[in-house]
PDB file of C-alpha atoms in Angstrom:
ATOM      1  CA  UNK A  95     109.109  87.208 131.292  1.00 98.00           C
ATOM      2  CA  UNK A  96     110.895  88.217 128.132  1.00 98.00           C
ATOM      3  CA  UNK A  97     112.248  85.004 126.626  1.00 98.00           C
ATOM      4  CA  UNK A  98     114.656  84.959 123.700  1.00 98.00           C
ATOM      5  CA  UNK A  99     117.169  82.926 121.735  1.00 98.00           C
ATOM      6  CA  UNK A 100     120.702  84.115 121.045  1.00 98.00           C
ATOM      7  CA  UNK A 101     123.733  82.987 119.077  1.00 98.00           C
ATOM      8  CA  UNK A 102     124.658  82.018 115.514  1.00 98.00           C
ATOM      9  CA  UNK A 103     121.941  80.875 113.138  1.00 97.00           C
ATOM     10  CA  UNK A 104     121.016  77.272 113.832  1.00 96.00           C
ATOM     11  CA  UNK A 105     122.971  77.267 117.112  1.00 97.00           C
ATOM     12  CA  UNK A 106     120.790  79.575 119.218  1.00 98.00           C
ATOM     13  CA  UNK A 107     120.721  79.172 122.987  1.00 98.00           C
ATOM     14  CA  UNK A 108     117.715  79.952 125.200  1.00 98.00           C
ATOM     15  CA  UNK A 109     117.791  83.092 127.293  1.00 98.00           C
ATOM     16  CA  UNK A 110     115.776  85.756 129.008  1.00 98.00           C
ATOM     17  CA  UNK A 111     115.984  89.488 129.453  1.00 98.00           C
ATOM     18  CA  UNK A 112     115.898  90.348 133.150  1.00 97.00           C
ATOM     19  CA  UNK A 113     114.211  93.382 134.694  1.00 95.00           C
ATOM     20  CA  UNK A 114     117.442  95.371 134.444  1.00 95.00           C
ATOM     21  CA  UNK A 115     117.863  94.668 130.740  1.00 96.00           C
ATOM     22  CA  UNK A 116     120.636  92.079 131.146  1.00 97.00           C
ATOM     23  CA  UNK A 117     120.541  89.054 128.848  1.00 98.00           C
ATOM     24  CA  UNK A 118     120.691  85.837 130.893  1.00 98.00           C
ATOM     25  CA  UNK A 119     121.574  82.339 129.703  1.00 98.00           C
ATOM     26  CA  UNK A 120     118.862  79.715 130.315  1.00 98.00           C
ATOM     27  CA  UNK A 121     120.676  76.785 128.704  1.00 97.00           C
ATOM     28  CA  UNK A 122     121.382  75.233 132.099  1.00 97.00           C
ATOM     29  CA  UNK A 123     117.654  74.883 132.696  1.00 98.00           C
ATOM     30  CA  UNK A 124     115.985  74.353 129.327  1.00 98.00           C
ATOM     31  CA  UNK A 125     117.132  73.097 125.929  1.00 97.00           C
ATOM     32  CA  UNK A 126     115.316  75.723 123.863  1.00 98.00           C
ATOM     33  CA  UNK A 127     112.442  78.211 123.890  1.00 98.00           C
ATOM     34  CA  UNK A 128     110.329  75.577 122.181  1.00 98.00           C
ATOM     35  CA  UNK A 129     108.023  72.632 122.780  1.00 97.00           C
ATOM     36  CA  UNK A 130     107.436  71.772 126.433  1.00 97.00           C
ATOM     37  CA  UNK A 131     109.192  74.933 127.615  1.00 98.00           C
ATOM     38  CA  UNK A 132     106.247  76.920 126.201  1.00 98.00           C
ATOM     39  CA  UNK A 133     103.517  75.006 128.002  1.00 98.00           C
ATOM     40  CA  UNK A 134     101.952  76.532 131.122  1.00 98.00           C
ATOM     41  CA  UNK A 135     103.994  74.140 133.261  1.00 98.00           C
ATOM     42  CA  UNK A 136     107.214  74.910 131.392  1.00 98.00           C
ATOM     43  CA  UNK A 137     106.723  78.646 131.672  1.00 98.00           C
ATOM     44  CA  UNK A 138     105.939  78.320 135.384  1.00 98.00           C
ATOM     45  CA  UNK A 139     109.261  76.530 135.932  1.00 98.00           C
ATOM     46  CA  UNK A 140     111.148  79.306 134.144  1.00 98.00           C
ATOM     47  CA  UNK A 141     109.276  82.011 136.029  1.00 98.00           C
ATOM     48  CA  UNK A 142     110.302  80.404 139.329  1.00 98.00           C
ATOM     49  CA  UNK A 143     114.017  80.795 138.559  1.00 98.00           C
ATOM     50  CA  UNK A 144     116.057  83.551 140.185  1.00 96.00           C
ATOM     51  CA  UNK A 145     116.968  85.583 137.107  1.00 96.00           C
ATOM     52  CA  UNK A 146     119.774  87.383 138.920  1.00 94.00           C
ATOM     53  CA  UNK A 147     121.440  84.033 139.554  1.00 95.00           C
ATOM     54  CA  UNK A 148     121.536  83.042 135.884  1.00 98.00           C
ATOM     55  CA  UNK A 149     124.765  83.548 133.895  1.00 98.00           C
ATOM     56  CA  UNK A 150     124.929  86.953 132.208  1.00 98.00           C
ATOM     57  CA  UNK A 151     125.655  86.902 128.490  1.00 98.00           C
ATOM     58  CA  UNK A 152     128.563  89.138 127.557  1.00 95.00           C
ATOM     59  CA  UNK A 153     128.622  91.455 124.565  1.00 95.00           C
ATOM     60  CA  UNK A 154     125.812  91.849 122.062  1.00 94.00           C
ATOM     61  CA  UNK A 155     125.164  88.472 120.465  1.00 98.00           C
ATOM     62  CA  UNK A 156     122.887  87.978 117.485  1.00 98.00           C
ATOM     63  CA  UNK A 157     119.282  87.408 118.478  1.00 98.00           C
ATOM     64  CA  UNK A 158     117.543  84.525 116.773  1.00 98.00           C
ATOM     65  CA  UNK A 159     113.809  84.014 116.350  1.00 98.00           C
ATOM     66  CA  UNK A 160     112.333  84.132 119.845  1.00 98.00           C
ATOM     67  CA  UNK A 161     110.692  80.724 119.459  1.00 98.00           C
ATOM     68  CA  UNK A 162     112.307  77.562 118.133  1.00 98.00           C
ATOM     69  CA  UNK A 163     111.032  74.525 116.238  1.00 97.00           C
ATOM     70  CA  UNK A 164     107.898  76.298 114.997  1.00 98.00           C
ATOM     71  CA  UNK A 165     105.634  73.753 113.368  1.00 98.00           C
ATOM     72  CA  UNK A 166     103.114  76.107 111.762  1.00 98.00           C
ATOM     73  CA  UNK A 167     103.396  79.777 110.789  1.00 98.00           C
ATOM     74  CA  UNK A 168      99.784  80.865 110.354  1.00 98.00           C
ATOM     75  CA  UNK A 169      98.863  84.343 109.138  1.00 98.00           C
ATOM     76  CA  UNK A 170      95.692  86.402 109.051  1.00 97.00           C
ATOM     77  CA  UNK A 171      95.037  88.746 106.140  1.00 94.00           C
ATOM     78  CA  UNK A 172      93.178  92.070 106.054  1.00 91.00           C
ATOM     79  CA  UNK A 173      92.525  91.975 109.798  1.00 96.00           C
ATOM     80  CA  UNK A 174      92.644  95.745 110.331  1.00 93.00           C
ATOM     81  CA  UNK A 175      89.710  97.789 109.085  1.00 84.00           C
ATOM     82  CA  UNK A 176      91.925 100.747 108.185  1.00 79.00           C
ATOM     83  CA  UNK A 177      94.386  98.516 106.294  1.00 81.00           C
ATOM     84  CA  UNK A 178      91.568  96.907 104.302  1.00 75.00           C
ATOM     85  CA  UNK A 179      90.403 100.403 103.370  1.00 77.00           C
ATOM     86  CA  UNK A 180      93.843 101.504 102.120  1.00 80.00           C
ATOM     87  CA  UNK A 181      94.113  98.447  99.853  1.00 76.00           C
ATOM     88  CA  UNK A 182      90.582  98.883  98.508  1.00 77.00           C
ATOM     89  CA  UNK A 183      89.512  95.489  99.856  1.00 77.00           C
ATOM     90  CA  UNK A 184      86.211  94.721 101.531  1.00 82.00           C
ATOM     91  CA  UNK A 185      86.278  94.101 105.271  1.00 85.00           C
ATOM     92  CA  UNK A 186      86.235  90.297 105.587  1.00 90.00           C
ATOM     93  CA  UNK A 187      83.245  88.611 107.179  1.00 93.00           C
ATOM     94  CA  UNK A 188      85.509  85.971 108.731  1.00 96.00           C
ATOM     95  CA  UNK A 189      89.280  85.688 109.110  1.00 97.00           C
ATOM     96  CA  UNK A 190      91.379  85.212 105.965  1.00 95.00           C
ATOM     97  CA  UNK A 191      93.938  82.507 106.730  1.00 97.00           C
ATOM     98  CA  UNK A 192      97.157  81.835 104.825  1.00 96.00           C
ATOM     99  CA  UNK A 193     100.598  80.399 105.583  1.00 96.00           C
ATOM    100  CA  UNK A 194     104.175  81.525 105.684  1.00 98.00           C
ATOM    101  CA  UNK A 195     106.585  78.630 105.357  1.00 98.00           C
ATOM    102  CA  UNK A 196     108.669  78.000 108.456  1.00 98.00           C
ATOM    103  CA  UNK A 197     111.807  78.398 106.309  1.00 98.00           C
ATOM    104  CA  UNK A 198     110.883  82.112 106.113  1.00 98.00           C
ATOM    105  CA  UNK A 199     111.565  82.536 109.842  1.00 98.00           C
ATOM    106  CA  UNK A 200     114.666  84.527 110.775  1.00 98.00           C
ATOM    107  CA  UNK A 201     115.994  86.626 113.614  1.00 98.00           C
ATOM    108  CA  UNK A 202     114.574  90.069 114.336  1.00 99.00           C
ATOM    109  CA  UNK A 203     117.658  91.891 113.090  1.00 98.00           C
ATOM    110  CA  UNK A 204     118.768  89.557 110.315  1.00 98.00           C
ATOM    111  CA  UNK A 205     118.929  90.828 106.739  1.00 98.00           C
ATOM    112  CA  UNK A 206     115.731  90.568 104.689  1.00 98.00           C
ATOM    113  CA  UNK A 207     116.179  89.408 101.109  1.00 98.00           C
ATOM    114  CA  UNK A 208     114.381  90.712  98.060  1.00 98.00           C
ATOM    115  CA  UNK A 209     113.747  87.589  95.967  1.00 97.00           C
ATOM    116  CA  UNK A 210     115.200  87.300  92.484  1.00 97.00           C
ATOM    117  CA  UNK A 211     112.791  88.841  89.995  1.00 96.00           C
ATOM    118  CA  UNK A 212     110.817  90.699  92.645  1.00 97.00           C
ATOM    119  CA  UNK A 213     109.552  94.206  91.924  1.00 96.00           C
ATOM    120  CA  UNK A 214     107.007  94.613  94.731  1.00 98.00           C
ATOM    121  CA  UNK A 215     108.538  93.533  98.056  1.00 98.00           C
ATOM    122  CA  UNK A 216     106.618  95.155 100.928  1.00 98.00           C
ATOM    123  CA  UNK A 217     106.548  95.340 104.725  1.00 98.00           C
ATOM    124  CA  UNK A 218     103.933  94.656 107.443  1.00 98.00           C
ATOM    125  CA  UNK A 219     104.414  95.088 111.199  1.00 98.00           C
ATOM    126  CA  UNK A 220     102.258  92.531 113.004  1.00 98.00           C
ATOM    127  CA  UNK A 221     101.438  91.214 116.466  1.00 98.00           C
ATOM    128  CA  UNK A 222     102.575  87.603 116.765  1.00 98.00           C
ATOM    129  CA  UNK A 223     100.878  85.074 119.043  1.00 98.00           C
ATOM    130  CA  UNK A 224     102.856  82.007 120.135  1.00 98.00           C
ATOM    131  CA  UNK A 225     100.867  78.965 121.226  1.00 98.00           C
ATOM    132  CA  UNK A 226     101.849  77.304 124.492  1.00 98.00           C
ATOM    133  CA  UNK A 227      99.053  74.817 125.136  1.00 98.00           C
ATOM    134  CA  UNK A 228      97.934  72.416 122.441  1.00 98.00           C
ATOM    135  CA  UNK A 229      94.320  72.310 121.409  1.00 98.00           C
ATOM    136  CA  UNK A 230      91.673  72.075 118.723  1.00 98.00           C
ATOM    137  CA  UNK A 231      88.067  73.240 118.658  1.00 98.00           C
ATOM    138  CA  UNK A 232      89.102  75.760 121.295  1.00 98.00           C
ATOM    139  CA  UNK A 233      86.340  77.869 122.807  1.00 98.00           C
ATOM    140  CA  UNK A 234      86.867  81.595 122.484  1.00 98.00           C
ATOM    141  CA  UNK A 235      86.378  82.063 126.242  1.00 98.00           C
ATOM    142  CA  UNK A 236      89.306  79.682 126.873  1.00 98.00           C
ATOM    143  CA  UNK A 237      91.514  80.732 123.956  1.00 98.00           C
ATOM    144  CA  UNK A 238      93.912  83.044 125.784  1.00 98.00           C
ATOM    145  CA  UNK A 239      94.901  80.226 128.145  1.00 98.00           C
ATOM    146  CA  UNK A 240      96.565  78.613 125.117  1.00 98.00           C
ATOM    147  CA  UNK A 241      98.943  81.564 124.598  1.00 98.00           C
ATOM    148  CA  UNK A 242     102.588  81.280 125.676  1.00 98.00           C
ATOM    149  CA  UNK A 243     103.341  84.869 124.727  1.00 98.00           C
ATOM    150  CA  UNK A 244     103.410  87.642 122.165  1.00 99.00           C
ATOM    151  CA  UNK A 245     106.078  89.051 119.851  1.00 99.00           C
ATOM    152  CA  UNK A 246     106.800  91.385 116.946  1.00 99.00           C
ATOM    153  CA  UNK A 247     106.653  90.001 113.390  1.00 99.00           C
ATOM    154  CA  UNK A 248     107.491  91.633 110.073  1.00 98.00           C
ATOM    155  CA  UNK A 249     105.232  89.887 107.543  1.00 98.00           C
ATOM    156  CA  UNK A 250     107.403  90.709 104.531  1.00 98.00           C
ATOM    157  CA  UNK A 251     105.426  90.188 101.310  1.00 98.00           C
ATOM    158  CA  UNK A 252     105.986  90.142  97.552  1.00 97.00           C
ATOM    159  CA  UNK A 253     102.772  91.729  96.260  1.00 97.00           C
ATOM    160  CA  UNK A 254     102.995  90.713  92.613  1.00 96.00           C
ATOM    161  CA  UNK A 255     103.425  87.075  93.568  1.00 96.00           C
ATOM    162  CA  UNK A 256     100.772  87.336  96.280  1.00 94.00           C
ATOM    163  CA  UNK A 257      98.058  89.009  94.209  1.00 92.00           C
ATOM    164  CA  UNK A 258      98.827  89.008  90.477  1.00 93.00           C
ATOM    165  CA  UNK A 259     100.241  85.557  89.764  1.00 91.00           C
ATOM    166  CA  UNK A 260      97.232  83.357  90.472  1.00 86.00           C
ATOM    167  CA  UNK A 261      96.609  80.799  93.185  1.00 81.00           C
ATOM    168  CA  UNK A 262      96.858  81.483  96.895  1.00 86.00           C
ATOM    169  CA  UNK A 263      98.676  84.294  98.695  1.00 92.00           C
ATOM    170  CA  UNK A 264     101.288  81.864 100.004  1.00 94.00           C
ATOM    171  CA  UNK A 265     103.820  82.160  97.168  1.00 94.00           C
ATOM    172  CA  UNK A 266     104.195  85.878  97.893  1.00 96.00           C
ATOM    173  CA  UNK A 267     104.615  85.357 101.621  1.00 97.00           C
ATOM    174  CA  UNK A 268     107.060  82.535 102.168  1.00 96.00           C
ATOM    175  CA  UNK A 269     110.423  83.524 100.697  1.00 98.00           C
ATOM    176  CA  UNK A 270     113.422  82.920 102.961  1.00 98.00           C
ATOM    177  CA  UNK A 271     113.830  85.804 105.487  1.00 98.00           C
ATOM    178  CA  UNK A 272     110.208  86.955 105.007  1.00 98.00           C
ATOM    179  CA  UNK A 273     109.393  86.188 108.664  1.00 98.00           C
ATOM    180  CA  UNK A 274     111.556  88.049 111.207  1.00 99.00           C
ATOM    181  CA  UNK A 275     110.282  87.111 114.691  1.00 98.00           C
ATOM    182  CA  UNK A 276     111.338  88.714 117.979  1.00 98.00           C
ATOM    183  CA  UNK A 277     113.352  90.169 119.633  1.00 98.00           C
ATOM    184  CA  UNK A 278     111.706  88.372 122.515  1.00 98.00           C
ATOM    185  CA  UNK A 279     108.647  86.414 123.499  1.00 98.00           C
ATOM    186  CA  UNK A 280     106.736  88.379 126.131  1.00 98.00           C
ATOM    187  CA  UNK A 281     104.551  86.264 128.400  1.00 98.00           C
ATOM    188  CA  UNK A 282     100.920  87.348 128.802  1.00 98.00           C
ATOM    189  CA  UNK A 283     101.420  88.665 132.345  1.00 97.00           C
ATOM    190  CA  UNK A 284     103.850  91.291 130.998  1.00 97.00           C
ATOM    191  CA  UNK A 285     102.418  91.965 127.558  1.00 98.00           C
ATOM    192  CA  UNK A 286      99.683  94.348 128.685  1.00 95.00           C
ATOM    193  CA  UNK A 287      96.423  94.792 126.797  1.00 97.00           C
ATOM    194  CA  UNK A 288      97.248  93.202 123.449  1.00 97.00           C
ATOM    195  CA  UNK A 289      94.008  94.606 122.075  1.00 97.00           C
ATOM    196  CA  UNK A 290      95.388  98.139 122.441  1.00 97.00           C
ATOM    197  CA  UNK A 291      99.109  98.253 121.673  1.00 98.00           C
ATOM    198  CA  UNK A 292     100.770 100.918 119.542  1.00 98.00           C
ATOM    199  CA  UNK A 293     102.695  99.534 116.573  1.00 98.00           C
ATOM    200  CA  UNK A 294     104.859 101.223 113.950  1.00 98.00           C
ATOM    201  CA  UNK A 295     107.290 100.676 111.095  1.00 98.00           C
ATOM    202  CA  UNK A 296     109.856 102.954 109.449  1.00 98.00           C
ATOM    203  CA  UNK A 297     111.899 102.606 106.253  1.00 98.00           C
ATOM    204  CA  UNK A 298     115.116 104.638 106.235  1.00 98.00           C
ATOM    205  CA  UNK A 299     113.740 106.761 109.062  1.00 98.00           C
ATOM    206  CA  UNK A 300     110.430 107.556 107.342  1.00 98.00           C
ATOM    207  CA  UNK A 301     107.459 106.335 109.340  1.00 98.00           C
ATOM    208  CA  UNK A 302     104.997 104.522 107.108  1.00 98.00           C
ATOM    209  CA  UNK A 303     102.986 102.528 109.655  1.00 98.00           C
ATOM    210  CA  UNK A 304     101.762 104.109 112.888  1.00 97.00           C
ATOM    211  CA  UNK A 305      98.766 102.188 114.172  1.00 96.00           C
ATOM    212  CA  UNK A 306      97.310 100.194 117.011  1.00 97.00           C
ATOM    213  CA  UNK A 307      96.049  96.681 117.591  1.00 97.00           C
ATOM    214  CA  UNK A 308      92.798  98.365 118.646  1.00 96.00           C
ATOM    215  CA  UNK A 309      91.697  98.470 114.983  1.00 95.00           C
ATOM    216  CA  UNK A 310      91.912  94.694 114.566  1.00 96.00           C
ATOM    217  CA  UNK A 311      88.685  93.246 113.174  1.00 96.00           C
ATOM    218  CA  UNK A 312      89.113  89.854 114.836  1.00 98.00           C
ATOM    219  CA  UNK A 313      90.866  89.824 118.219  1.00 98.00           C
ATOM    220  CA  UNK A 314      93.421  87.311 119.468  1.00 98.00           C
ATOM    221  CA  UNK A 315      90.960  85.053 121.292  1.00 98.00           C
ATOM    222  CA  UNK A 316      88.608  84.973 118.320  1.00 98.00           C
ATOM    223  CA  UNK A 317      91.454  84.133 115.940  1.00 98.00           C
ATOM    224  CA  UNK A 318      92.748  81.264 118.068  1.00 98.00           C
ATOM    225  CA  UNK A 319      89.262  79.782 118.366  1.00 98.00           C
ATOM    226  CA  UNK A 320      88.621  80.215 114.640  1.00 98.00           C
ATOM    227  CA  UNK A 321      91.896  78.717 113.431  1.00 98.00           C
ATOM    228  CA  UNK A 322      91.540  75.753 115.793  1.00 98.00           C
ATOM    229  CA  UNK A 323      88.385  74.689 113.943  1.00 98.00           C
ATOM    230  CA  UNK A 324      90.499  73.782 110.920  1.00 98.00           C
ATOM    231  CA  UNK A 325      93.741  72.484 112.437  1.00 98.00           C
ATOM    232  CA  UNK A 326      95.215  71.544 115.772  1.00 98.00           C
ATOM    233  CA  UNK A 327      97.458  74.071 117.459  1.00 98.00           C
ATOM    234  CA  UNK A 328     100.685  72.923 119.095  1.00 98.00           C
ATOM    235  CA  UNK A 329     103.266  74.583 121.386  1.00 98.00           C
ATOM    236  CA  UNK A 330     105.497  76.774 119.266  1.00 98.00           C
ATOM    237  CA  UNK A 331     102.970  77.429 116.517  1.00 98.00           C
ATOM    238  CA  UNK A 332     102.856  81.102 115.556  1.00 98.00           C
ATOM    239  CA  UNK A 333      99.850  83.163 114.477  1.00 98.00           C
ATOM    240  CA  UNK A 334     100.603  86.513 112.833  1.00 98.00           C
ATOM    241  CA  UNK A 335      97.491  88.601 113.292  1.00 98.00           C
ATOM    242  CA  UNK A 336      97.503  91.218 110.522  1.00 97.00           C
ATOM    243  CA  UNK A 337      98.834  94.721 109.945  1.00 96.00           C
ATOM    244  CA  UNK A 338      97.611  98.314 110.315  1.00 96.00           C
ATOM    245  CA  UNK A 339      97.676 100.783 107.388  1.00 94.00           C
ATOM    246  CA  UNK A 340     100.846 102.205 105.907  1.00 96.00           C
ATOM    247  CA  UNK A 341     102.156  99.307 103.814  1.00 97.00           C
ATOM    248  CA  UNK A 342     104.030 100.141 100.637  1.00 97.00           C
ATOM    249  CA  UNK A 343     101.222  98.850  98.437  1.00 94.00           C
ATOM    250  CA  UNK A 344      98.865 101.392 100.017  1.00 93.00           C
ATOM    251  CA  UNK A 345     100.980 104.454  99.228  1.00 95.00           C
ATOM    252  CA  UNK A 346     100.025 106.748  96.362  1.00 94.00           C
ATOM    253  CA  UNK A 347     101.987 105.932  94.311  1.00 96.00           C
ATOM    254  CA  UNK A 348     103.012 102.566  95.803  1.00 97.00           C
ATOM    255  CA  UNK A 349     106.455 102.329  97.413  1.00 98.00           C
ATOM    256  CA  UNK A 350     108.355  99.046  97.359  1.00 98.00           C
ATOM    257  CA  UNK A 351     111.706  97.906  98.702  1.00 98.00           C
ATOM    258  CA  UNK A 352     114.582  98.000  96.203  1.00 97.00           C
ATOM    259  CA  UNK A 353     117.558  96.919  98.323  1.00 98.00           C
ATOM    260  CA  UNK A 354     119.807  98.843 100.672  1.00 98.00           C
ATOM    261  CA  UNK A 355     117.021 100.190 102.871  1.00 98.00           C
ATOM    262  CA  UNK A 356     116.792  99.688 106.629  1.00 98.00           C
ATOM    263  CA  UNK A 357     113.451  98.733 108.155  1.00 99.00           C
ATOM    264  CA  UNK A 358     112.851  99.492 111.818  1.00 98.00           C
ATOM    265  CA  UNK A 359     109.645  98.403 113.536  1.00 99.00           C
ATOM    266  CA  UNK A 360     108.186  97.708 116.946  1.00 98.00           C
ATOM    267  CA  UNK A 361     105.167  97.120 119.131  1.00 98.00           C
ATOM    268  CA  UNK A 362     104.599  98.764 122.488  1.00 98.00           C
ATOM    269  CA  UNK A 363     106.053  96.587 125.245  1.00 98.00           C
ATOM    270  CA  UNK A 364     107.175  93.852 122.845  1.00 98.00           C
ATOM    271  CA  UNK A 365     110.431  95.325 121.578  1.00 98.00           C
ATOM    272  CA  UNK A 366     111.872  96.459 118.266  1.00 98.00           C
ATOM    273  CA  UNK A 367     113.358  94.908 115.152  1.00 98.00           C
ATOM    274  CA  UNK A 368     115.748  96.327 112.547  1.00 98.00           C
ATOM    275  CA  UNK A 369     116.562  94.724 109.212  1.00 98.00           C
ATOM    276  CA  UNK A 370     118.760  95.713 106.301  1.00 98.00           C
ATOM    277  CA  UNK A 371     117.199  94.922 102.935  1.00 98.00           C
ATOM    278  CA  UNK A 372     119.487  93.036 100.531  1.00 98.00           C
ATOM    279  CA  UNK A 373     118.967  91.452  97.128  1.00 97.00           C
ATOM    280  CA  UNK A 374     119.059  87.662  96.892  1.00 92.00           C
TER     281      UNK A 374
END
């Protein structure tokens, strides 16, 4: 299934994209793409519905983040060997974990803001993992059973604040609009081999990132097991798993967003996003 949320910000309704590409309204069957709806039992109930019998949504409504009520937005840094190389960083011996605040979450095509005072706002296309089954101390062999689905994330980052201003990375990662998620949540049965998906990102039509999840250092199952050693995972939690090379910081000379640009990005089988860059 391709699950999604549509409508004005803060008033999104649950929906799905059927096999013919028609957006269908799920609000008669589930309150939101969140919480219990993401559990194995909740997803099974949605999968049993006759999609053709659901109300079709007219027009082209705004798409919201594909998962609602996210409790934790967990990110993994330097998780692609080729990205670590372009930034001059050593390949990590274990996953680097940081947070994006949930207030950073926005729809896949919403505007992205450059924060006031920012000079180094950057982009990162990433594979997102949405948790469906709660757990802690999860065994790696069982980790994928905790996944509700996968999605596209743009891990927008302010590099000066992340790297040059002291403290943790978090202050450069959590500005409002720095976490576009969607367009849809693709359940594992339709997502394909998430360890080998092409991913890309363009700014004003110029392709900067053109990589694959195959160069991830730590795979999805390993990341879920690792993170669950330090915190419990709940339905709706999101793990953003790192980015391939081609970020602005890695260009020679570096290229950063100034305002007015359009970012377009996608992951094979998981859809595309497009954001206009505006100044806060």
